[in-house]
Tab-separated table of C-alpha atoms in Angstrom:
chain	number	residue	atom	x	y	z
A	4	UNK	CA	128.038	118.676	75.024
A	5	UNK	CA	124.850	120.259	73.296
A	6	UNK	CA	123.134	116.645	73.158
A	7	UNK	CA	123.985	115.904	76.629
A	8	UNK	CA	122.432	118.654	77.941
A	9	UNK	CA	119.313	118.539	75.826
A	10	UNK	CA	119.533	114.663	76.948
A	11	UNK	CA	119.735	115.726	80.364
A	12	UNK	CA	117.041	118.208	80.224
A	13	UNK	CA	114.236	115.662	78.208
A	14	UNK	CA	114.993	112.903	81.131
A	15	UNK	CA	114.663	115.402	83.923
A	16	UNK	CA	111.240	116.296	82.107
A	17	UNK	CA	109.727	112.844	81.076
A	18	UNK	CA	110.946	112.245	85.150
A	19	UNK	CA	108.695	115.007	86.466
A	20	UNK	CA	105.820	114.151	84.314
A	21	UNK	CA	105.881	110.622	85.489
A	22	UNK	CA	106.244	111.518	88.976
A	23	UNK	CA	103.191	114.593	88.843
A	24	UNK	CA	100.772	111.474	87.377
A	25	UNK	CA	101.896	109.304	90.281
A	26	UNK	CA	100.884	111.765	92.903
A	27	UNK	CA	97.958	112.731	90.583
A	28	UNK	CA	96.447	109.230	90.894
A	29	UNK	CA	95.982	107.986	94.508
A	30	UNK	CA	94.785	104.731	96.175
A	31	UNK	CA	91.543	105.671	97.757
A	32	UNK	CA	91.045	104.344	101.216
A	33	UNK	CA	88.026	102.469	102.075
A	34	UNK	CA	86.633	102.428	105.771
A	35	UNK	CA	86.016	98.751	107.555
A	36	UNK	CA	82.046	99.084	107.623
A	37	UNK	CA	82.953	96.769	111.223
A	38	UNK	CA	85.954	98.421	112.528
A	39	UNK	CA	85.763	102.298	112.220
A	40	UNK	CA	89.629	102.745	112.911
A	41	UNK	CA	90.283	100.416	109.988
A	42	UNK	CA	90.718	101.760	106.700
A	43	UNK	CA	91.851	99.835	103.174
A	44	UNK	CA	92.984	100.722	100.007
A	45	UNK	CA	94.077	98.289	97.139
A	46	UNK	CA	94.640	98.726	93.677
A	47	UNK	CA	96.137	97.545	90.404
A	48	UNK	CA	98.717	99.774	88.464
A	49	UNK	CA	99.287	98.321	85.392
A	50	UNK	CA	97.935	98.088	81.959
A	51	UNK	CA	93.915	97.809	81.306
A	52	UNK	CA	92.333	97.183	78.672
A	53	UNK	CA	89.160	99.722	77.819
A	54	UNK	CA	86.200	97.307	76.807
A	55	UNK	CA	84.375	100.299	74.370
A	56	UNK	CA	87.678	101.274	72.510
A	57	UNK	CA	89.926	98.478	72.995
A	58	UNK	CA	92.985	101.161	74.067
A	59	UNK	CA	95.388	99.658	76.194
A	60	UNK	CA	96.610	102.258	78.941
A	61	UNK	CA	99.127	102.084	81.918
A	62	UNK	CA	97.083	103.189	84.586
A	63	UNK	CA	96.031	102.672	88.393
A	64	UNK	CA	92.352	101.965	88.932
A	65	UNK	CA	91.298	101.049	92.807
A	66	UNK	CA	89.917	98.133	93.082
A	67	UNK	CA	86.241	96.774	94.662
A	68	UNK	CA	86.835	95.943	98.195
A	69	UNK	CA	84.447	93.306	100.056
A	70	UNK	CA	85.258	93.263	103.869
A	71	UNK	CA	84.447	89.851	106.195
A	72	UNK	CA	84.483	89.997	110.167
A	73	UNK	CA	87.414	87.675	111.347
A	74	UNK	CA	84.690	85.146	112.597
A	75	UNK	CA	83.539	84.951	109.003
A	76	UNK	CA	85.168	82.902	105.914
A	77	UNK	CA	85.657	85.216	103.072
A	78	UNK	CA	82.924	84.097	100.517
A	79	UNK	CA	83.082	85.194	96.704
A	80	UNK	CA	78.952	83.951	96.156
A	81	UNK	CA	78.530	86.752	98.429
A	82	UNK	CA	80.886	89.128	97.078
A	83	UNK	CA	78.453	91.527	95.200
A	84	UNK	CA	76.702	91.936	98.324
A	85	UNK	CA	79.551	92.822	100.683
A	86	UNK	CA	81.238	95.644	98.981
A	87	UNK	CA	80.758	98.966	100.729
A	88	UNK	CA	81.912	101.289	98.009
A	89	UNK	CA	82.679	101.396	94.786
A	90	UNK	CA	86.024	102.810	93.429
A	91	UNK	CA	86.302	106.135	93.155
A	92	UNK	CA	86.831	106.550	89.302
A	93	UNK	CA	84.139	106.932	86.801
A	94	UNK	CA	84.462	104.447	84.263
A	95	UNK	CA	86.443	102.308	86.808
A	96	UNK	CA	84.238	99.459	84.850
A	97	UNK	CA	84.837	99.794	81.234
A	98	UNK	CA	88.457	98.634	82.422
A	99	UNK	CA	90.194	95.496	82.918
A	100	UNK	CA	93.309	94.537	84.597
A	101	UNK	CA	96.112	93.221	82.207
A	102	UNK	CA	98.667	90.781	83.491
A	103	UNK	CA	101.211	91.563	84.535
A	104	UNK	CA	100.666	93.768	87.098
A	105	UNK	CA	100.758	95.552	90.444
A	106	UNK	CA	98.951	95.040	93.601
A	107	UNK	CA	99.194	98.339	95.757
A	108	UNK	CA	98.102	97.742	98.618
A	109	UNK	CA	97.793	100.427	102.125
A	110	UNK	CA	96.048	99.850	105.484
A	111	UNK	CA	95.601	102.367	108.125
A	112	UNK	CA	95.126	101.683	111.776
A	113	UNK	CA	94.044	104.813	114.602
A	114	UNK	CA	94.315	102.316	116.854
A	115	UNK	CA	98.041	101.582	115.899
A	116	UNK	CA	97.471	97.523	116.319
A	117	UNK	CA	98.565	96.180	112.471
A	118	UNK	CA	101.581	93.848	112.447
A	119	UNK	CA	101.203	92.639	108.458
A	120	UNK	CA	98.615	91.720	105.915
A	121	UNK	CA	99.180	88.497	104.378
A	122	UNK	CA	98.050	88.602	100.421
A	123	UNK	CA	96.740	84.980	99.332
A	124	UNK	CA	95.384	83.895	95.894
A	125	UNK	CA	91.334	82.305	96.757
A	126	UNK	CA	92.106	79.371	93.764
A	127	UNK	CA	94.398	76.887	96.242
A	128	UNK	CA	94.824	79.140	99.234
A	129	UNK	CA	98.296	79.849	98.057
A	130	UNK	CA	100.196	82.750	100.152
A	131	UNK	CA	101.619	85.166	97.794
A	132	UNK	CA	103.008	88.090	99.538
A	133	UNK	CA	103.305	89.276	103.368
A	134	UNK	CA	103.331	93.198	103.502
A	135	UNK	CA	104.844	93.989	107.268
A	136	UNK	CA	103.251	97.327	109.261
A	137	UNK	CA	105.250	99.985	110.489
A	138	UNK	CA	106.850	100.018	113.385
A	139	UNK	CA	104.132	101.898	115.464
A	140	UNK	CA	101.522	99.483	113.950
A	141	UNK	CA	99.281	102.506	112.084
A	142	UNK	CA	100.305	101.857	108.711
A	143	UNK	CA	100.932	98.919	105.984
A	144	UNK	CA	102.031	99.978	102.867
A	145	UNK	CA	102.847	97.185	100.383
A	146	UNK	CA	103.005	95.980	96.025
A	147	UNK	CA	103.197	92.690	94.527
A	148	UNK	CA	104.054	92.185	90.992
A	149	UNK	CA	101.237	89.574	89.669
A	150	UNK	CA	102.251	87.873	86.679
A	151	UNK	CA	98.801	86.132	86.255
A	152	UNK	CA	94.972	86.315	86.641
A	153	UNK	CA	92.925	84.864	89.270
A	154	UNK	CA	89.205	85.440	90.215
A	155	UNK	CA	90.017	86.955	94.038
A	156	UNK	CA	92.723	88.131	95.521
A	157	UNK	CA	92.229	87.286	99.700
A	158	UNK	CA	93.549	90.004	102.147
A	159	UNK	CA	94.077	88.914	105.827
A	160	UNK	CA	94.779	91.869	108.238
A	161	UNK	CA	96.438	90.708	111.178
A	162	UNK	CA	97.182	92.707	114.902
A	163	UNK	CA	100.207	92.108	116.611
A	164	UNK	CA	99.149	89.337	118.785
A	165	UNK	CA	98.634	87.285	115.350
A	166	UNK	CA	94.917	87.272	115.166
A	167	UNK	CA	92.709	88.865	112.340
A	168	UNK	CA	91.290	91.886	112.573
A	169	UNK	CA	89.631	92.216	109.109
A	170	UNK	CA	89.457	89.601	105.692
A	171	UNK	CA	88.874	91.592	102.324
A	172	UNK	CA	88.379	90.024	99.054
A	173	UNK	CA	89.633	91.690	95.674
A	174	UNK	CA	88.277	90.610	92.245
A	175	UNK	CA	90.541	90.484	89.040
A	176	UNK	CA	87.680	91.339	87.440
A	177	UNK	CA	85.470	94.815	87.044
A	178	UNK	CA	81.875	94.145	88.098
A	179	UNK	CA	80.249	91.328	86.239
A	180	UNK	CA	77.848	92.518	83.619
A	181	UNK	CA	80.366	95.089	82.628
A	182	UNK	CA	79.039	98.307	80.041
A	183	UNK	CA	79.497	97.115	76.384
């Protein structure tokens, strides 16, 4: 009876702990530089690899966000030049995203017009995930396990008469010419 309690007690514990560092780390929105009632926030929870130490760590790091108008094509030459912020952590590039993974992904809307945001992989335009808005059309809150890398992740935000209201590219990657 002794050992289930104590049992008991350690899960309840290592339960709480997990939970506190899940609220602890948060997807940081980013605001459409085009659309000021648009906000995005993507990252990947999973393991990353630290480039200094080599230590391997089950983490969430936010990920760099470049936004395209919907009468643009989503263009990763250009990517470098398109992002409007950079993630909110401060070594968020001495990490790297280790497969697999989780996409997180959340959109807000003040204007209440979302329907879904369709996740694509940019090598063969393949659709990997549709993330559905809630029912008042403020909020999308979605995760897709990726088993493997690509170089950009495409985002397509779409209103509920099925047009786009905002494109966003991802990289796999941390910024190129990362710290060594």
């Amino acid at each position: 009876m002794k050992r289930l309690m104590f049992g008991l007690a350690a899960m309840a514990l290592v339960c709480g702990l997990t939970l506190a560092r899940t609220l602890k780390q948060q997807i940081a929105p980013q605001s459409c530089p085009f659309d000021a009632n648009l906000s995005l926030g993507v990252a990947f929870q999973g393991p990353h690899l630290h480039f200094d130490t080599y230590a391997v760590q089950d983490k969430l790091i936010n990920a760099r966000i470049a936004w395209f108008s919907p009468t643009e094509h989503p263009d990763p030459d250009v990517f470098e030049y398109r992002v409007a912020q950079e993630p909110p952590e401060e070594d968020w590039d001495w990490w790297t995203t280790l497969y697999p993974t989780t996409l997180l992904v959340q959109v807000t809307d003040a204007q209440k017009r979302l329907s879904k945001v369709e996740v694509w992989k940019l090598e063969g335009n393949l659709l990997k995930g549709i993330f559905p808005a809630s029912p008042d059309g403020s909020t999308i809150i979605g995760s897709l396990g990726l088993e493997a890398p690509t170089s950009f992740w495409r985002l397509s935000i779409k209103d509920k008469q099925g047009g786009t209201l905002a494109e966003a590219l991802i990289p796999m990657l941390p910024k190129s010419g990362t710290k060594k």
